[in-house]
PDB file of C-alpha atoms in Angstrom:
ATOM      1  CA  MET Y1422     117.276  91.455  82.173  1.00  0.00           C
ATOM      2  CA  THR Y1423     113.723  91.300  83.233  1.00  0.00           C
ATOM      3  CA  LYS Y1424     113.699  87.550  83.383  1.00  0.00           C
ATOM      4  CA  ILE Y1425     117.054  87.724  85.516  1.00  0.00           C
ATOM      5  CA  LEU Y1426     115.744  90.725  87.980  1.00  0.00           C
ATOM      6  CA  HIS Y1427     112.327  89.336  88.833  1.00  0.00           C
ATOM      7  CA  PRO Y1428     113.503  86.208  90.547  1.00  0.00           C
ATOM      8  CA  ILE Y1429     116.161  88.031  92.337  1.00  0.00           C
ATOM      9  CA  ALA Y1430     113.963  90.597  93.460  1.00  0.00           C
ATOM     10  CA  GLY Y1431     111.481  88.318  94.381  1.00  0.00           C
ATOM     11  CA  ALA Y1432     113.925  86.275  96.399  1.00  0.00           C
ATOM     12  CA  ILE Y1433     115.167  89.443  98.197  1.00  0.00           C
ATOM     13  CA  ALA Y1434     111.575  90.410  99.070  1.00  0.00           C
ATOM     14  CA  LEU Y1435     110.722  87.051 100.267  1.00  0.00           C
ATOM     15  CA  LEU Y1436     113.901  86.721 102.575  1.00  0.00           C
ATOM     16  CA  THR Y1437     113.674  90.257 103.709  1.00  0.00           C
ATOM     17  CA  ILE Y1438     109.996  89.541 105.147  1.00  0.00           C
ATOM     18  CA  LEU Y1439     111.272  86.263 106.486  1.00  0.00           C
ATOM     19  CA  THR Y1440     114.016  87.985 108.333  1.00  0.00           C
ATOM     20  CA  PHE Y1441     111.691  90.381 109.737  1.00  0.00           C
ATOM     21  CA  TRP Y1442     109.121  87.777 110.874  1.00  0.00           C
ATOM     22  CA  LEU Y1443     111.771  85.515 112.310  1.00  0.00           C
ATOM     23  CA  ALA Y1444     113.832  88.246 114.128  1.00  0.00           C
ATOM     24  CA  THR Y1445     110.387  89.265 115.664  1.00  0.00           C
ATOM     25  CA  VAL Y1446     109.396  85.800 116.746  1.00  0.00           C
ATOM     26  CA  LEU Y1447     112.917  85.030 118.034  1.00  0.00           C
ATOM     27  CA  SER Y1448     113.395  88.155 120.065  1.00  0.00           C
ATOM     28  CA  GLU Y1449     110.155  88.169 121.712  1.00  0.00           C
ATOM     29  CA  LEU Y1450     110.216  84.535 122.559  1.00  0.00           C
ATOM     30  CA  PHE Y1451     113.881  84.133 123.742  1.00  0.00           C
ATOM     31  CA  ALA Y1452     115.496  87.775 124.072  1.00  0.00           C
ATOM     32  CA  GLY Y1453     115.238  90.410 126.394  1.00  0.00           C
ATOM     33  CA  THR Y1454     113.808  93.941 126.253  1.00  0.00           C
ATOM     34  CA  ALA Y1455     116.802  95.450 124.740  1.00  0.00           C
ATOM     35  CA  THR Y1456     117.068  93.172 121.583  1.00  0.00           C
ATOM     36  CA  ILE Y1457     113.099  93.594 121.209  1.00  0.00           C
ATOM     37  CA  VAL Y1458     113.636  97.396 121.265  1.00  0.00           C
ATOM     38  CA  THR Y1459     116.578  96.835 118.591  1.00  0.00           C
ATOM     39  CA  VAL Y1460     114.702  94.392 116.400  1.00  0.00           C
ATOM     40  CA  LYS Y1461     111.577  96.690 116.060  1.00  0.00           C
ATOM     41  CA  SER Y1462     113.865  99.782 115.555  1.00  0.00           C
ATOM     42  CA  LEU Y1463     115.681  98.257 112.697  1.00  0.00           C
ATOM     43  CA  ILE Y1464     112.709  96.857 110.818  1.00  0.00           C
ATOM     44  CA  PRO Y1465     111.371 100.057 109.389  1.00  0.00           C
ATOM     45  CA  TRP Y1466     115.170 100.565 108.110  1.00  0.00           C
ATOM     46  CA  GLY Y1467     114.621  97.187 106.152  1.00  0.00           C
ATOM     47  CA  PHE Y1468     111.977  98.805 104.270  1.00  0.00           C
ATOM     48  CA  LEU Y1469     114.834 100.701 102.123  1.00  0.00           C
ATOM     49  CA  VAL Y1470     115.650  97.130 100.828  1.00  0.00           C
ATOM     50  CA  LEU Y1471     112.094  95.468 100.792  1.00  0.00           C
ATOM     51  CA  VAL Y1472     110.096  98.562  99.033  1.00  0.00           C
ATOM     52  CA  PRO Y1473     112.532  98.541  96.088  1.00  0.00           C
ATOM     53  CA  ALA Y1474     112.467  94.827  95.701  1.00  0.00           C
ATOM     54  CA  LEU Y1475     108.630  94.611  95.939  1.00  0.00           C
ATOM     55  CA  MET Y1476     108.471  97.166  93.397  1.00  0.00           C
ATOM     56  CA  ALA Y1477     111.020  95.314  90.938  1.00  0.00           C
ATOM     57  CA  VAL Y1478     109.063  92.117  91.559  1.00  0.00           C
ATOM     58  CA  GLY Y1479     105.666  93.537  90.729  1.00  0.00           C
ATOM     59  CA  GLY Y1480     106.985  95.503  87.740  1.00  0.00           C
ATOM     60  CA  THR Y1481     109.108  92.874  86.137  1.00  0.00           C
ATOM     61  CA  GLY Y1482     106.302  90.317  87.008  1.00  0.00           C
ATOM     62  CA  PHE Y1483     103.926  92.492  85.283  1.00  0.00           C
ATOM     63  CA  ARG Y1484     105.956  92.861  82.253  1.00  0.00           C
ATOM     64  CA  LEU Y1485     106.796  88.983  81.940  1.00  0.00           C
ATOM     65  CA  GLY Y1486     103.291  87.990  82.635  1.00  0.00           C
ATOM     66  CA  ARG Y1487     101.968  90.401  79.924  1.00  0.00           C
ATOM     67  CA  LYS Y1488     102.436  87.908  77.100  1.00  0.00           C
ATOM     68  CA  MET Y1489     101.504  84.917  79.037  1.00  0.00           C
ATOM     69  CA  ARG Y1490      98.565  83.082  79.737  1.00  0.00           C
ATOM     70  CA  GLY Y1491      97.392  80.236  82.040  1.00  0.00           C
ATOM     71  CA  PRO Y1492      96.475  79.187  85.491  1.00  0.00           C
ATOM     72  CA  LEU Y1493      99.810  79.674  87.007  1.00  0.00           C
ATOM     73  CA  ILE Y1494      99.939  83.514  85.620  1.00  0.00           C
ATOM     74  CA  ALA Y1495      96.463  84.002  86.760  1.00  0.00           C
ATOM     75  CA  ALA Y1496      97.105  82.835  90.310  1.00  0.00           C
ATOM     76  CA  LYS Y1497     100.399  84.783  90.571  1.00  0.00           C
ATOM     77  CA  THR Y1498      98.276  87.890  89.215  1.00  0.00           C
ATOM     78  CA  LYS Y1499      95.402  87.445  91.842  1.00  0.00           C
ATOM     79  CA  ARG Y1500      97.763  87.392  94.640  1.00  0.00           C
ATOM     80  CA  MET Y1501      99.829  90.308  94.124  1.00  0.00           C
ATOM     81  CA  PRO Y1502      97.055  92.993  95.065  1.00  0.00           C
ATOM     82  CA  PHE Y1503      96.548  91.218  98.138  1.00  0.00           C
ATOM     83  CA  ILE Y1504     100.229  91.203  98.947  1.00  0.00           C
ATOM     84  CA  ALA Y1505     100.412  94.876  98.261  1.00  0.00           C
ATOM     85  CA  THR Y1506      97.437  95.805 100.209  1.00  0.00           C
ATOM     86  CA  ASN Y1507      98.463  93.755 103.116  1.00  0.00           C
ATOM     87  CA  GLY Y1508     101.739  95.259 103.243  1.00  0.00           C
ATOM     88  CA  ILE Y1509     100.489  98.785 102.672  1.00  0.00           C
ATOM     89  CA  LEU Y1510      97.612  98.954 105.018  1.00  0.00           C
ATOM     90  CA  ILE Y1511      98.950  96.500 107.864  1.00  0.00           C
ATOM     91  CA  LEU Y1512     102.317  95.595 107.746  1.00  0.00           C
ATOM     92  CA  ILE Y1513     104.339  98.848 107.135  1.00  0.00           C
ATOM     93  CA  PRO Y1514     101.949 100.946 109.570  1.00  0.00           C
ATOM     94  CA  SER Y1515     102.352  97.957 112.298  1.00  0.00           C
ATOM     95  CA  ALA Y1516     106.247  97.985 111.910  1.00  0.00           C
ATOM     96  CA  LEU Y1517     106.253 101.783 112.450  1.00  0.00           C
ATOM     97  CA  TYR Y1518     103.906 101.555 115.406  1.00  0.00           C
ATOM     98  CA  LEU Y1519     105.789  98.813 117.158  1.00  0.00           C
ATOM     99  CA  SER Y1520     109.051 100.685 116.521  1.00  0.00           C
ATOM    100  CA  PHE Y1521     107.794 103.785 118.063  1.00  0.00           C
ATOM    101  CA  LYS Y1522     106.294 101.860 120.882  1.00  0.00           C
ATOM    102  CA  ALA Y1523     109.457  99.644 121.686  1.00  0.00           C
ATOM    103  CA  GLN Y1524     111.618 102.664 121.556  1.00  0.00           C
ATOM    104  CA  ALA Y1525     109.451 104.519 123.900  1.00  0.00           C
ATOM    105  CA  GLY Y1526     109.568 101.262 126.196  1.00  0.00           C
ATOM    106  CA  ALA Y1527     105.619 100.901 126.060  1.00  0.00           C
ATOM    107  CA  PHE Y1528     104.988  97.212 125.983  1.00  0.00           C
ATOM    108  CA  ASP Y1529     101.344  97.345 126.723  1.00  0.00           C
ATOM    109  CA  THR Y1530      98.435  95.794 125.432  1.00  0.00           C
ATOM    110  CA  GLY Y1531      98.138  97.695 122.448  1.00  0.00           C
ATOM    111  CA  PHE Y1532     101.992  96.670 121.617  1.00  0.00           C
ATOM    112  CA  TYR Y1533     101.073  93.085 121.806  1.00  0.00           C
ATOM    113  CA  VAL Y1534      97.662  93.245 119.948  1.00  0.00           C
ATOM    114  CA  VAL Y1535      99.454  94.980 116.780  1.00  0.00           C
ATOM    115  CA  GLN Y1536     102.581  92.527 117.191  1.00  0.00           C
ATOM    116  CA  VAL Y1537     100.301  89.438 116.647  1.00  0.00           C
ATOM    117  CA  ILE Y1538      98.164  91.137 113.818  1.00  0.00           C
ATOM    118  CA  GLU Y1539     101.457  92.051 112.367  1.00  0.00           C
ATOM    119  CA  LEU Y1540     102.892  88.287 112.758  1.00  0.00           C
ATOM    120  CA  CYS Y1541      99.596  87.030 111.123  1.00  0.00           C
ATOM    121  CA  ALA Y1542      99.374  89.554 108.159  1.00  0.00           C
ATOM    122  CA  GLY Y1543     103.314  88.696 107.811  1.00  0.00           C
ATOM    123  CA  ALA Y1544     102.764  84.825 107.680  1.00  0.00           C
ATOM    124  CA  VAL Y1545     100.134  85.626 105.173  1.00  0.00           C
ATOM    125  CA  ASN Y1546     102.368  87.475 102.818  1.00  0.00           C
ATOM    126  CA  LEU Y1547     105.244  84.967 103.517  1.00  0.00           C
ATOM    127  CA  THR Y1548     102.914  82.225 102.234  1.00  0.00           C
ATOM    128  CA  LEU Y1549     101.621  84.185  99.188  1.00  0.00           C
ATOM    129  CA  LEU Y1550     104.849  85.173  98.078  1.00  0.00           C
ATOM    130  CA  GLY Y1551     106.128  81.782  98.564  1.00  0.00           C
ATOM    131  CA  LEU Y1552     103.279  80.323  96.409  1.00  0.00           C
ATOM    132  CA  ASN Y1553     104.187  82.929  93.828  1.00  0.00           C
ATOM    133  CA  MET Y1554     108.021  81.921  93.893  1.00  0.00           C
ATOM    134  CA  ARG Y1555     106.692  78.358  93.504  1.00  0.00           C
ATOM    135  CA  ASP Y1556     104.371  78.995  90.520  1.00  0.00           C
ATOM    136  CA  GLY Y1557     107.414  81.174  88.953  1.00  0.00           C
ATOM    137  CA  LEU Y1558     109.593  78.333  89.232  1.00  0.00           C
ATOM    138  CA  ARG Y1559     107.169  76.134  87.631  1.00  0.00           C
ATOM    139  CA  LEU Y1560     106.764  78.610  84.673  1.00  0.00           C
ATOM    140  CA  THR Y1561     110.302  78.577  84.119  1.00  0.00           C
ATOM    141  CA  ALA Y1562     110.716  74.884  83.989  1.00  0.00           C
ATOM    142  CA  LYS Y1563     107.741  74.814  81.521  1.00  0.00           C
ATOM    143  CA  ARG Y1564     109.384  77.284  79.303  1.00  0.00           C
ATOM    144  CA  ARG Y1565     112.526  75.250  79.434  1.00  0.00           C
ATOM    145  CA  ARG Y1566     110.799  72.014  78.343  1.00  0.00           C
ATOM    146  CA  LYS Y1567     109.174  73.730  75.373  1.00  0.00           C
ATOM    147  CA  PRO Y1568     110.761  72.838  71.872  1.00  0.00           C
ATOM    148  CA  VAL Y1569     111.787  75.926  70.358  1.00  0.00           C
TER     149      VAL Y1569
END
């Protein structure tokens, strides 16, 4: 079950963060204020999907990697604390702040400074999660090639 849940939870987490990031960029570049307010207001609700997915991918990854060794496992293990810290200390507080500011119609310097920080931190997490997914796929391919 863990081998099935891990990639599904990872894909959900990655796609959720990608959706947040793209919705933010596209609404800021091409949409009006009402759309930006809607996007910024909905992102915290997306945490109801994202946080359990990240918990599942972290827990199942820990369980799967416990018996495995090698550079791919080491790289994945090294990335996860940074992904979690980035999310907890930067991304979640930023999303809540931006939601509050957008709903208040306060598109001031503070809003845009935090928006840039959030987009940069989100891009970092997307990259790291993508690298973890790539390495996970490589591990799966290695296991399939091994003679039993």
